[in-house]
Structures are given as C-alpha cells and as structure tokens.
PDB file of C-alpha atoms in Angstrom:
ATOM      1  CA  UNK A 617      96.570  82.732 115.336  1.00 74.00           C
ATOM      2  CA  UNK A 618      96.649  84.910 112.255  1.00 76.00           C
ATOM      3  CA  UNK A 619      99.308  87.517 112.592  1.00 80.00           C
ATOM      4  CA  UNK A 620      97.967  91.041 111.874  1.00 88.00           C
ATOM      5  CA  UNK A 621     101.245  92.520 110.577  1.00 90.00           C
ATOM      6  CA  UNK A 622     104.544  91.592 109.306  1.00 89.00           C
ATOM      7  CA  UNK A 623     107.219  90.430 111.656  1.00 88.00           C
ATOM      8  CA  UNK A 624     110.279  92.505 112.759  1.00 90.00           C
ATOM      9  CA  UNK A 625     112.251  89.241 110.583  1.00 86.00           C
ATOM     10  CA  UNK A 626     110.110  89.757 107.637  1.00 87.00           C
ATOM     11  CA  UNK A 627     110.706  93.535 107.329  1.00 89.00           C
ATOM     12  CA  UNK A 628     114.333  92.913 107.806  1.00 90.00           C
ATOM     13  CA  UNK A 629     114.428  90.499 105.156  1.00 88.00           C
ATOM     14  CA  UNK A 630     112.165  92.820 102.446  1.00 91.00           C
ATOM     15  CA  UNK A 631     114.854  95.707 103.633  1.00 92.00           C
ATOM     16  CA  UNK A 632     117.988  93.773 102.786  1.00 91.00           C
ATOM     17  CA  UNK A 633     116.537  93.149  99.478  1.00 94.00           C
ATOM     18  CA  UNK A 634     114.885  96.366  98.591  1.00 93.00           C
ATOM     19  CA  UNK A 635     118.873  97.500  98.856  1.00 93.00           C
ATOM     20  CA  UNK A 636     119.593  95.284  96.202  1.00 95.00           C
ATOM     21  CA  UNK A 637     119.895  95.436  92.430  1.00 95.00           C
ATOM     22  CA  UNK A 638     119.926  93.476  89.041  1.00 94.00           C
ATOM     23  CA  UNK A 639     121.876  90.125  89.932  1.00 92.00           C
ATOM     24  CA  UNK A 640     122.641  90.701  93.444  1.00 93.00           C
ATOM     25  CA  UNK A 641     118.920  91.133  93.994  1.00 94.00           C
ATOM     26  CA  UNK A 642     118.003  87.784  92.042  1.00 92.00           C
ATOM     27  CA  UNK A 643     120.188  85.954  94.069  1.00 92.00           C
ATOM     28  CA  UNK A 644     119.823  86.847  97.522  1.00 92.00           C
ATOM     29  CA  UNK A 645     115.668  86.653  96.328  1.00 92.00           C
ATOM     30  CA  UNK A 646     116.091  82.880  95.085  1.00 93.00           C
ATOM     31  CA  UNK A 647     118.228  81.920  98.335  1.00 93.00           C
ATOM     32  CA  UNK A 648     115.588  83.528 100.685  1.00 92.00           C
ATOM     33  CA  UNK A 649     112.478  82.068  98.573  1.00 93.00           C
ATOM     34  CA  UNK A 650     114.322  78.531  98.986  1.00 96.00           C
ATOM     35  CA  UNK A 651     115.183  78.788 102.894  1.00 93.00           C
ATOM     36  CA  UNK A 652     111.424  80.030 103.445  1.00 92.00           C
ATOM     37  CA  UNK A 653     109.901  77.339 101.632  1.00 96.00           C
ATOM     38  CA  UNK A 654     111.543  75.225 103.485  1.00 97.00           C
ATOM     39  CA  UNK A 655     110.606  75.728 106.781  1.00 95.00           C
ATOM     40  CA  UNK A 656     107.234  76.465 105.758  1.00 95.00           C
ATOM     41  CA  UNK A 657     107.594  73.314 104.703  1.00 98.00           C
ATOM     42  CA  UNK A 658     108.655  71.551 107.521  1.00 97.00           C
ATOM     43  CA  UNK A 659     105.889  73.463 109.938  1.00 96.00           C
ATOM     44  CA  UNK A 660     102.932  72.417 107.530  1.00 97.00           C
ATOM     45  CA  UNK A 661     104.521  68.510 107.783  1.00 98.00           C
ATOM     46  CA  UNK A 662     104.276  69.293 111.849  1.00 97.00           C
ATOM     47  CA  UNK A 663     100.959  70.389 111.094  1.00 97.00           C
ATOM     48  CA  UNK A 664      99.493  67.796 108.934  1.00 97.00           C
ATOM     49  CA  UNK A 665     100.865  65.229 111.515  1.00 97.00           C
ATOM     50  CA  UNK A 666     100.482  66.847 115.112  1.00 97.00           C
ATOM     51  CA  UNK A 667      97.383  68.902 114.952  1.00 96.00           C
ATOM     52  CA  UNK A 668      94.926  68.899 117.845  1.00 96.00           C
ATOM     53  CA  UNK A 669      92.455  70.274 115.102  1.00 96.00           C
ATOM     54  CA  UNK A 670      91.052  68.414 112.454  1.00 96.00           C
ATOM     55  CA  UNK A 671      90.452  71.206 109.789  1.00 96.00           C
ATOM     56  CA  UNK A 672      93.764  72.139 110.506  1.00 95.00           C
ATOM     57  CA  UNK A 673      95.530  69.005 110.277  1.00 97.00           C
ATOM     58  CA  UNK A 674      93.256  68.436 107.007  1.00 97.00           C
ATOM     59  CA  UNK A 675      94.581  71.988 105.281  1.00 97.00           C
ATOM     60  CA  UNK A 676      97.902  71.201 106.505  1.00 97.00           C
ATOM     61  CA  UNK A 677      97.854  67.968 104.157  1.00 98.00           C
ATOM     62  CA  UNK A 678      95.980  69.634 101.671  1.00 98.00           C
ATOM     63  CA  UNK A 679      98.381  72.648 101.043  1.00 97.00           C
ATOM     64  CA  UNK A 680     101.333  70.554 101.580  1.00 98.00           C
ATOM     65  CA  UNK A 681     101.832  69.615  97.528  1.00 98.00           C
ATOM     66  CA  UNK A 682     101.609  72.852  96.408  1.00 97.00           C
ATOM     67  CA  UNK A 683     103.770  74.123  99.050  1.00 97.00           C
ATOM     68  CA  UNK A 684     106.624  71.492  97.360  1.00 98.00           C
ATOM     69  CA  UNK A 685     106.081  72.378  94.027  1.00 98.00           C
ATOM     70  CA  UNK A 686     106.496  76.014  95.285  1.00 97.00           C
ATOM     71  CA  UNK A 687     110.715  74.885  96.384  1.00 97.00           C
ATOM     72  CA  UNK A 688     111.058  73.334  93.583  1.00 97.00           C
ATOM     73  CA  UNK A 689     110.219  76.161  91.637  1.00 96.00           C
ATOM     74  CA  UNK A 690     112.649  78.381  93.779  1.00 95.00           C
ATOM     75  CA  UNK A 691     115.811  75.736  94.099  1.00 96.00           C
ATOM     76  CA  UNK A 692     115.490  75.922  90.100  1.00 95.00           C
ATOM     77  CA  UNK A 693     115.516  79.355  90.165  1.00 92.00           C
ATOM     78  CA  UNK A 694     118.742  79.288  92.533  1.00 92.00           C
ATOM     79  CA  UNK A 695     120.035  76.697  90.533  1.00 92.00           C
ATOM     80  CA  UNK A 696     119.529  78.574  87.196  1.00 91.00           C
ATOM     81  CA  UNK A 697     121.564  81.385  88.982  1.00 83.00           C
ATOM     82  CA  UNK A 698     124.014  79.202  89.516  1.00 69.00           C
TER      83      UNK A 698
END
C-alpha cells in the first residue's frame, strides 16, 4: 500500500532539521540520509527475496543497485563531514 501522506516519523525528522543551520544542518542531513538508506535498503533485499508478488519481487531487484549507489553517495557525504 502506497501511503497517502507523510508519517508522524517523517515530519518529525524534516522538523528537527528545518531547526537547523549551516554545519549542524549538513550533518544531522548526511547521518539521517545514511540511516534511511539503509533500511530502505534492507526492506527492498526482504522484498526482492520474500515477495508473494512477482512484479514486486522483480522491482525490488531492479531498484536495489541504485538504491546502493544512493548510501554510498550519503556515507561519503558523512564521511566528507567528517
């Protein structure tokens, strides 16, 4: 199922950065890009194993490299931030 809005955890995370500014900002933005990559990461590997549904299952696999290239964009980002 499609969700039709943002979660309540989603708005709490854009509100805790949208209080942020210039470094403080950048680095709580490369931390949460690198924690949400992950587990989107780990549900699209559940997926691309586990679903009942082929086309599912199939865009699971599909999505998955971009998905990684995606965290390893962001832990370089964190990393650059040092």
């Amino acid at each position: 199922t499609v969700p039709k809005a943002i979660d309540a955890q989603e708005n709490r995370a854009i509100d805790s950065l949208d209080k942020l500014k210039g470094t403080a900002f950048d680095g709580r933005f490369a931390r949460e890009m690198v924690m949400r990559h992950e587990h989107d990461i780990a549900v699209y590997k559940r997926e691309a194993t586990d679903a009942k549904d082929p086309n599912i299952k199939a865009y699971a696999q599909q999505a998955l490299p971009a998905l990684q290239k995606h965290l390893e964009d962001a832990q370089g980002l964190e990393k650059a931030r040092g």
